[in-house]
Each structure stands twice: as C-alpha cells, then as structure tokens.
Amino acid sequence: MKRKIGSVCLVCVLALVLTFTFSLTAQAKELKMALGDAAGGTQWALGKKFTELLEKNTNGKLTAHLFPNGQLGSEQETVQNCRLGTLDLSVVAINNVTPFSKTVGLFTLPYMILSLQDGFILTQGPIGQQLVKNTIRDAGVRIIAWAYSGFRVLTNSKKPVRTVADLKGLVIRVPKNALMIGTYKSWGINPTPMAWDETFTALQQKVVDGQDNPYITNYVMKFYEVQKYITNIRYLFSLEPLLISEGLFQRQSPEIQQAILNAGKEASIYSMNYIVEKEGAIKKALVEKGMEILDPADNEKEFIEKATKQVWPKFYKDVGGKDKIEAALKAVGREFPF
Ligand code: MLT
C-alpha cells in the first residue's frame, strides 16, 4: 500500500515538473526596449506598435517591455548598450546614433529633409538601406524601424526669436552631435551639448534657456512647464530609429529575423500616420498651456543660408562625400542649393 502511494506521488511530482517546464518554454521571451522620451510620444507609439506586431508575427515567442523616460540611461548610452548586447532594443533620435556611425549624419544635415515625405523616401529607399548597413558595421546595432517625429522647433524661456540675430544671448542645449553644434555656431552662438535625460532639469534650473525638439516631444516631456516661446525653424526633421542589438538579431532563426523586420516595416508606416494625426492637436495644446508660437522672419532664409553653406561642406567627408548629399537630394527631387 505504502509503495502504491509512493509511486502515485512520484507521478504527480513528475507531472508538475513537466507542466512547469512546458509553461516556461511556451512563455514569450521578453525583450527590453529603452525609450528616451515619455509615454505618448512617437518613440512610444512606434515601440508599442512594434511590440504588438512582434508578438503576432512570432506567434507569441517574442515580446518586448518598454522603459520610457530614459529609465535605462541616456539615448547615447542605450546605443552603446545595444552594441554590447546588454540591452535588446532602443528607440533614439537619429542625432544620437550619428556619433557612432558618421554616415548617418546625412540625416542630420541641416535642411536636408524638408518634409515628412522626404524623410519617408530617404529612410525607406536605397539610401536608408545603405545607412542601415553602415550602422550595423560601425555601431553593432541594426535599425529595424523608424519613428517620424516632425521638425525640431526651437523653444526658449527668455524671448521671442524670429531672426538669427535674436538668438544672441541665449544658451541653447543641443544633443552631443557635431552637426547640430555646427548649425548653431553657423547662426552665431555657442550651444551647450548635453545628454537628453539631463535636459528638462537643466531648463528648469535655467542652466540653459532653450533647446530644440519636435512639437510632440516638447509636449510629452512637459517642456511647456519650463519654456515659453517656440520658433518654427525646420532645420531638422526628427527621425527616430528603433535599434536592435545586432548580436541578438543574428542569434535568431531566419523566420524570426523576418518576423522582426516585417514588424518594423509595418510599425514605421503606423508611426508616419501617428504624427500626421497628432501634431495639429498638440500644437493647440501647447498654446493652451501658455506657449507662444512664432514663425521665423523672411521665410527662414537667413537660417537656411547660413546653416547649409557653412555646415554642409564641413561634413562632406563624414557623410561619405558630396555625391552622397547630391544623391539624397535627387531622391527627393531637389538640386544642390549652392
Ligand atoms: C535629443 O534631443 O537628444 C533627442 O532628440 C531627444 C529625443 O529622442 O526625443
């Protein structure tokens, strides 16, 4: 009798172990995704959509958990961590990838991208595909999707800015990006390079007077609490790639790799529609919060001339030659401006 009870118990334990093991293997593997911005922004919208599609395309084998607001470090740190393989995924502004893969600077050249359509054509076409390859080679990360976040408008707490001369006396924070630093220098001021996750506090404590980022980013980051004026400069259209650690990508089966890429492609299109849908309401909301929106004088002519003529030639080599710029302009139906 004792023996019988013993073997029944053994069977029960075995069944429990098997059930536990099976449920573990059946569980989705959860990847970590860093976001520099707060929830509700374009990074978050892209990340959410990608995660939903990733689960669907992999039949629940892979999923991702989003960590917004720079919880996993500054954007540039998260690029490094993806390269090292200590982080799986990150959505960052393209300007925070450029320091690791210089040719990507093509997309941070002032006034290179003049519309959402330009941004879409360049990122999704052969030029974007080449830059994806270069980023894998140089930075050990693969761009698998793009968030389209709108133009980076200038905000500041001190005074209305309409002309290049109005910038005088303002301390403007910029990302640690040589092209953006160069652009403000072409406008006659020395900007302050600073990590993204330190920016709100620096604006709040008046260490800096202003910064630039898209409307949606300014809104979700609550910059209206510490900034008063917006100037509609359009020197950079903010592209924000979703990066995956290349080591992690290479360890996946061909089917899973394809599922990841398909999820990225569809999420990029979703992102484009997201900004079109949201930006108008967000501008209104910023005005309701007390911000004043101004257009640059003279159709931004002076800003454009100074930035393109002074900055572009300095970066021909970094972006892969003047002919790369010409090819990008041709792809969006424009000619070299000077
Ligand atoms: C930056 O200003 O460093 C980034 O563009 C912020 C962002 O990713 O939204």
Coordinates of C-alpha atoms and ligand atoms in Angstrom, one line a residue:
M1 CA 0.0 0.0 0.0
K2 CA 2.8 2.4 1.1
R3 CA 4.6 1.6 -2.2
K4 CA 1.5 2.4 -4.2
I5 CA 1.1 5.8 -2.6
G6 CA 4.8 6.5 -3.2
S7 CA 4.6 5.8 -6.9
V8 CA 1.4 7.9 -7.2
C9 CA 3.2 10.8 -5.6
L10 CA 6.2 10.4 -7.9
V11 CA 3.9 10.5 -10.9
C12 CA 2.3 13.7 -9.5
V13 CA 5.7 15.4 -9.0
L14 CA 6.8 14.4 -12.5
A15 CA 3.6 15.8 -14.0
L16 CA 4.1 19.1 -12.1
V17 CA 7.7 19.4 -13.2
L18 CA 6.6 18.7 -16.8
T19 CA 3.8 21.2 -16.7
F20 CA 6.1 23.8 -15.2
T21 CA 8.8 23.2 -17.8
F22 CA 6.3 23.3 -20.6
S23 CA 4.7 26.5 -19.5
L24 CA 8.2 28.1 -19.2
T25 CA 9.1 27.2 -22.8
A26 CA 5.7 28.2 -24.0
Q27 CA 6.2 31.7 -22.4
A28 CA 7.2 34.5 -24.7
K29 CA 10.8 35.8 -24.3
E30 CA 10.5 39.4 -23.2
L31 CA 13.0 41.8 -24.7
K32 CA 13.9 45.1 -23.1
M33 CA 13.2 48.3 -25.1
A34 CA 14.6 51.7 -23.9
L35 CA 12.9 54.9 -24.9
G36 CA 14.5 58.3 -24.3
D37 CA 11.1 60.1 -24.3
A38 CA 8.0 59.8 -22.1
A39 CA 4.9 57.7 -22.9
G40 CA 2.6 59.1 -25.6
G41 CA 5.4 60.3 -27.9
T42 CA 6.4 59.0 -31.3
Q43 CA 9.1 56.7 -29.8
W44 CA 6.5 55.1 -27.5
A45 CA 3.9 54.8 -30.3
L46 CA 6.4 53.0 -32.5
G47 CA 7.6 50.8 -29.7
K48 CA 4.1 49.8 -28.7
K49 CA 3.0 49.0 -32.3
F50 CA 6.3 47.1 -33.0
T51 CA 5.7 45.0 -29.8
E52 CA 2.2 44.2 -30.8
L53 CA 3.3 43.1 -34.3
L54 CA 6.3 41.2 -33.0
E55 CA 4.1 39.1 -30.7
K56 CA 1.7 38.4 -33.6
N57 CA 4.5 37.7 -36.2
T58 CA 6.3 35.3 -33.9
N59 CA 3.2 33.6 -32.6
G60 CA 3.9 34.8 -29.2
K61 CA 7.5 33.7 -29.0
L62 CA 8.9 37.2 -28.6
T63 CA 7.5 40.3 -26.9
A64 CA 9.1 43.5 -25.5
H65 CA 8.7 45.6 -22.4
L66 CA 9.0 49.4 -22.9
F67 CA 11.1 51.5 -20.5
P68 CA 10.3 55.2 -21.3
N69 CA 11.8 58.4 -20.0
G70 CA 15.4 57.4 -20.2
Q71 CA 15.0 54.9 -17.4
L72 CA 17.7 52.7 -19.0
G73 CA 20.2 55.6 -19.5
S74 CA 20.8 58.4 -21.9
E75 CA 20.0 57.8 -25.5
Q76 CA 23.7 57.6 -26.5
E77 CA 24.3 55.1 -23.6
T78 CA 21.5 52.9 -24.8
V79 CA 23.1 52.8 -28.3
Q80 CA 26.3 51.6 -26.6
N81 CA 24.4 49.0 -24.5
C82 CA 22.7 47.6 -27.6
R83 CA 26.1 47.3 -29.2
L84 CA 27.5 45.5 -26.2
G85 CA 24.4 43.2 -26.1
T86 CA 23.4 44.3 -22.5
L87 CA 20.3 45.9 -23.9
D88 CA 18.0 44.4 -26.6
L89 CA 16.2 47.3 -28.2
S90 CA 16.2 51.1 -28.1
V91 CA 14.4 54.0 -29.8
V92 CA 16.5 57.1 -30.0
A93 CA 16.7 60.2 -32.1
I94 CA 18.9 59.7 -35.2
N95 CA 21.2 62.5 -34.0
N96 CA 22.1 60.2 -31.1
V97 CA 23.2 57.5 -33.5
T98 CA 25.4 59.7 -35.6
P99 CA 28.3 59.8 -33.1
F100 CA 28.6 56.0 -33.5
S101 CA 28.1 55.9 -37.3
K102 CA 29.1 59.1 -39.0
T103 CA 27.5 58.5 -42.4
V104 CA 24.1 58.6 -40.7
G105 CA 24.9 62.3 -40.3
L106 CA 23.4 62.6 -43.8
F107 CA 20.0 62.7 -42.0
T108 CA 21.2 65.3 -39.5
L109 CA 22.5 67.8 -42.1
P110 CA 20.5 71.0 -41.6
Y111 CA 17.7 71.4 -44.1
M112 CA 18.4 68.1 -45.9
I113 CA 14.9 66.8 -45.1
L114 CA 12.2 69.4 -45.8
S115 CA 9.1 67.3 -45.2
L116 CA 7.7 64.1 -43.7
Q117 CA 7.6 62.8 -47.3
D118 CA 11.3 63.5 -47.8
G119 CA 12.0 61.7 -44.5
F120 CA 10.0 58.6 -45.6
I121 CA 11.5 58.4 -49.0
L122 CA 15.1 58.7 -47.7
T123 CA 14.7 56.2 -44.8
Q124 CA 12.7 53.6 -46.7
G125 CA 14.6 53.8 -50.0
P126 CA 18.1 52.6 -51.1
I127 CA 19.9 55.5 -49.2
G128 CA 18.3 54.5 -45.9
Q129 CA 19.1 50.8 -46.6
Q130 CA 22.7 51.7 -47.1
L131 CA 22.8 53.6 -43.8
V132 CA 21.2 50.7 -42.0
K133 CA 24.1 48.5 -43.3
N134 CA 26.7 51.2 -42.3
T135 CA 25.2 51.4 -38.8
I136 CA 25.5 47.6 -38.3
R137 CA 29.1 47.8 -39.4
D138 CA 30.1 50.8 -37.4
A139 CA 27.9 50.6 -34.3
G140 CA 26.8 47.0 -33.9
V141 CA 23.1 47.9 -34.0
R142 CA 20.5 47.4 -36.7
I143 CA 17.8 49.9 -37.5
I144 CA 14.6 47.9 -37.8
A145 CA 12.0 50.7 -37.8
W146 CA 11.7 54.5 -38.0
A147 CA 9.6 56.9 -36.0
Y148 CA 8.8 60.1 -37.8
S149 CA 8.5 62.8 -35.2
G150 CA 8.2 66.1 -37.0
F151 CA 10.5 69.1 -37.3
R152 CA 12.6 70.1 -34.3
V153 CA 11.3 73.5 -33.4
L154 CA 13.3 75.9 -31.1
T155 CA 11.9 76.6 -27.6
N156 CA 13.2 79.0 -25.0
S157 CA 12.2 80.6 -21.8
K158 CA 13.6 84.1 -22.4
K159 CA 12.4 85.9 -25.5
P160 CA 10.7 85.7 -28.9
V161 CA 13.1 84.5 -31.6
R162 CA 12.4 85.3 -35.2
T163 CA 15.8 86.1 -36.7
V164 CA 19.3 84.7 -36.4
A165 CA 20.3 87.9 -34.5
D166 CA 17.6 87.1 -31.9
L167 CA 19.5 84.0 -30.8
K168 CA 22.2 86.2 -29.4
G169 CA 22.4 85.9 -25.6
L170 CA 20.5 82.6 -25.4
V171 CA 22.1 79.4 -24.0
I172 CA 20.7 76.6 -26.1
R173 CA 21.1 72.9 -25.3
V174 CA 21.9 70.6 -28.2
P175 CA 22.5 66.9 -28.3
K176 CA 26.1 65.8 -28.3
N177 CA 26.1 65.9 -32.1
A178 CA 28.7 67.7 -34.2
L179 CA 26.3 68.7 -37.0
M180 CA 23.9 70.3 -34.6
I181 CA 26.6 72.1 -32.7
G182 CA 27.9 73.3 -36.0
T183 CA 24.5 74.5 -37.1
Y184 CA 24.1 76.8 -34.0
K185 CA 27.6 78.0 -34.5
S186 CA 26.7 79.0 -38.1
W187 CA 24.0 81.1 -36.5
G188 CA 26.5 82.8 -34.3
I189 CA 26.1 81.2 -30.9
N190 CA 27.9 78.5 -29.0
P191 CA 25.4 75.9 -28.0
T192 CA 25.7 73.6 -24.9
P193 CA 26.0 69.9 -25.7
M194 CA 24.1 67.9 -23.2
A195 CA 22.5 64.4 -22.8
W196 CA 18.8 64.2 -23.4
D197 CA 18.0 62.8 -20.0
E198 CA 19.5 65.9 -18.3
T199 CA 17.7 68.4 -20.4
F200 CA 14.4 69.0 -18.5
T201 CA 16.3 69.7 -15.3
A202 CA 18.7 72.0 -17.0
L203 CA 15.9 74.0 -18.5
Q204 CA 14.1 74.1 -15.2
Q205 CA 17.1 75.2 -13.2
K206 CA 17.9 77.7 -16.0
V207 CA 21.3 76.3 -16.7
V208 CA 20.2 76.6 -20.3
D209 CA 17.5 78.8 -21.8
G210 CA 16.3 76.7 -24.6
Q211 CA 16.6 73.6 -26.8
D212 CA 15.0 72.1 -30.0
N213 CA 12.8 69.1 -30.4
P214 CA 9.6 68.2 -32.2
Y215 CA 6.2 69.5 -31.0
I216 CA 5.2 66.1 -29.8
T217 CA 8.4 65.6 -27.9
N218 CA 8.1 69.0 -26.3
Y219 CA 4.6 68.2 -25.2
V220 CA 5.1 64.7 -23.8
M221 CA 8.2 65.9 -22.0
K222 CA 6.2 68.7 -20.4
F223 CA 8.6 71.4 -21.7
Y224 CA 5.7 73.8 -21.6
E225 CA 6.3 73.9 -17.8
V226 CA 9.7 75.5 -18.3
Q227 CA 9.6 77.1 -21.8
K228 CA 7.6 80.0 -23.2
Y229 CA 8.5 80.6 -26.8
I230 CA 8.5 78.3 -29.9
T231 CA 10.1 79.2 -33.2
N232 CA 9.1 77.2 -36.2
I233 CA 12.6 76.5 -37.5
R234 CA 12.7 73.4 -39.7
Y235 CA 16.4 72.6 -39.9
L236 CA 16.0 69.0 -38.8
F237 CA 13.2 66.6 -39.4
S238 CA 13.4 64.3 -36.4
L239 CA 13.8 60.6 -37.4
E240 CA 13.9 58.2 -34.5
P241 CA 15.1 54.7 -35.3
L242 CA 14.3 51.6 -33.4
L243 CA 17.5 49.7 -32.9
I244 CA 18.1 46.1 -32.1
S245 CA 21.4 44.7 -30.8
E246 CA 22.9 43.1 -33.9
G247 CA 24.3 40.2 -31.8
L248 CA 20.7 39.4 -30.6
F249 CA 19.4 39.7 -34.2
Q250 CA 22.0 37.3 -35.5
R251 CA 21.1 34.7 -32.9
Q252 CA 17.5 34.4 -34.2
S253 CA 16.4 31.9 -36.8
P254 CA 15.8 33.2 -40.3
E255 CA 12.0 33.0 -39.7
I256 CA 12.2 35.1 -36.5
Q257 CA 14.5 37.6 -38.2
Q258 CA 12.0 38.1 -41.0
A259 CA 9.2 38.4 -38.4
I260 CA 11.2 41.2 -36.7
L261 CA 11.9 43.0 -39.9
N262 CA 8.2 42.8 -41.0
A263 CA 7.0 44.1 -37.7
G264 CA 9.5 47.0 -38.0
K265 CA 8.3 47.9 -41.5
E266 CA 4.6 48.0 -40.6
A267 CA 5.3 49.9 -37.3
S268 CA 7.2 52.6 -39.4
I269 CA 4.1 53.2 -41.5
Y270 CA 2.0 53.4 -38.4
S271 CA 4.4 56.0 -37.0
M272 CA 4.1 58.2 -40.0
N273 CA 0.3 58.2 -39.7
Y274 CA 0.6 58.8 -35.9
I275 CA 2.4 62.1 -36.3
V276 CA 0.1 63.3 -39.1
E277 CA -2.9 62.6 -36.8
K278 CA -1.4 64.1 -33.6
E279 CA 0.7 67.1 -34.4
G280 CA -2.1 69.7 -35.0
A281 CA -3.8 68.9 -31.7
I282 CA -0.5 69.0 -29.9
K283 CA 0.4 72.5 -31.2
K284 CA -3.0 73.7 -29.9
A285 CA -2.4 72.1 -26.6
L286 CA 1.0 73.8 -26.2
V287 CA -0.7 77.2 -26.9
E288 CA -3.3 76.4 -24.3
K289 CA -0.5 75.6 -21.9
G290 CA 0.7 79.2 -22.4
M291 CA 3.4 78.8 -25.1
E292 CA 3.7 81.3 -27.9
I293 CA 4.4 80.0 -31.5
L294 CA 6.3 82.2 -33.9
D295 CA 7.4 81.8 -37.5
P296 CA 10.9 82.9 -38.4
A297 CA 11.2 86.1 -40.3
D298 CA 11.9 86.2 -44.0
N299 CA 10.7 82.6 -44.5
E300 CA 13.7 81.3 -42.6
K301 CA 16.0 82.4 -45.5
E302 CA 18.9 83.6 -43.3
F303 CA 18.8 80.4 -41.1
I304 CA 18.8 78.2 -44.2
E305 CA 21.6 80.0 -46.0
K306 CA 24.0 80.2 -43.0
A307 CA 23.5 76.6 -42.0
T308 CA 23.7 74.9 -45.4
K309 CA 26.6 77.0 -46.7
Q310 CA 28.7 76.8 -43.5
V311 CA 27.8 73.3 -42.2
W312 CA 27.4 71.0 -45.2
P313 CA 31.0 71.4 -46.6
K314 CA 32.5 70.6 -43.2
F315 CA 30.7 67.2 -43.2
Y316 CA 31.1 66.0 -46.8
K317 CA 33.7 63.5 -45.6
D318 CA 31.8 62.2 -42.6
V319 CA 28.6 61.5 -44.6
G320 CA 30.5 59.7 -47.4
G321 CA 31.2 62.5 -49.9
K322 CA 29.4 65.4 -51.5
D323 CA 28.0 63.0 -54.1
K324 CA 26.0 61.2 -51.3
I325 CA 24.3 64.5 -50.5
E326 CA 23.6 65.1 -54.2
A327 CA 22.1 61.6 -54.4
A328 CA 19.9 62.2 -51.4
L329 CA 18.7 65.5 -52.8
K330 CA 18.0 63.8 -56.1
A331 CA 15.9 61.1 -54.4
V332 CA 13.6 63.8 -53.0
G333 CA 13.5 65.8 -56.3
R334 CA 15.8 68.7 -55.3
E335 CA 19.1 70.1 -56.6
F336 CA 22.2 71.1 -54.7
P337 CA 21.3 74.5 -53.2
F338 CA 24.6 76.4 -53.6
Ligands
MLT1 C1 17.7 64.8 -28.1 O1 17.4 66.0 -28.2 O2 18.7 64.3 -27.6 C2 16.7 63.8 -28.7 O3 16.2 64.2 -29.9 C3 15.5 63.6 -27.8 C4 14.6 62.6 -28.3 O4 14.9 61.5 -28.5 O5 13.4 62.9 -28.3

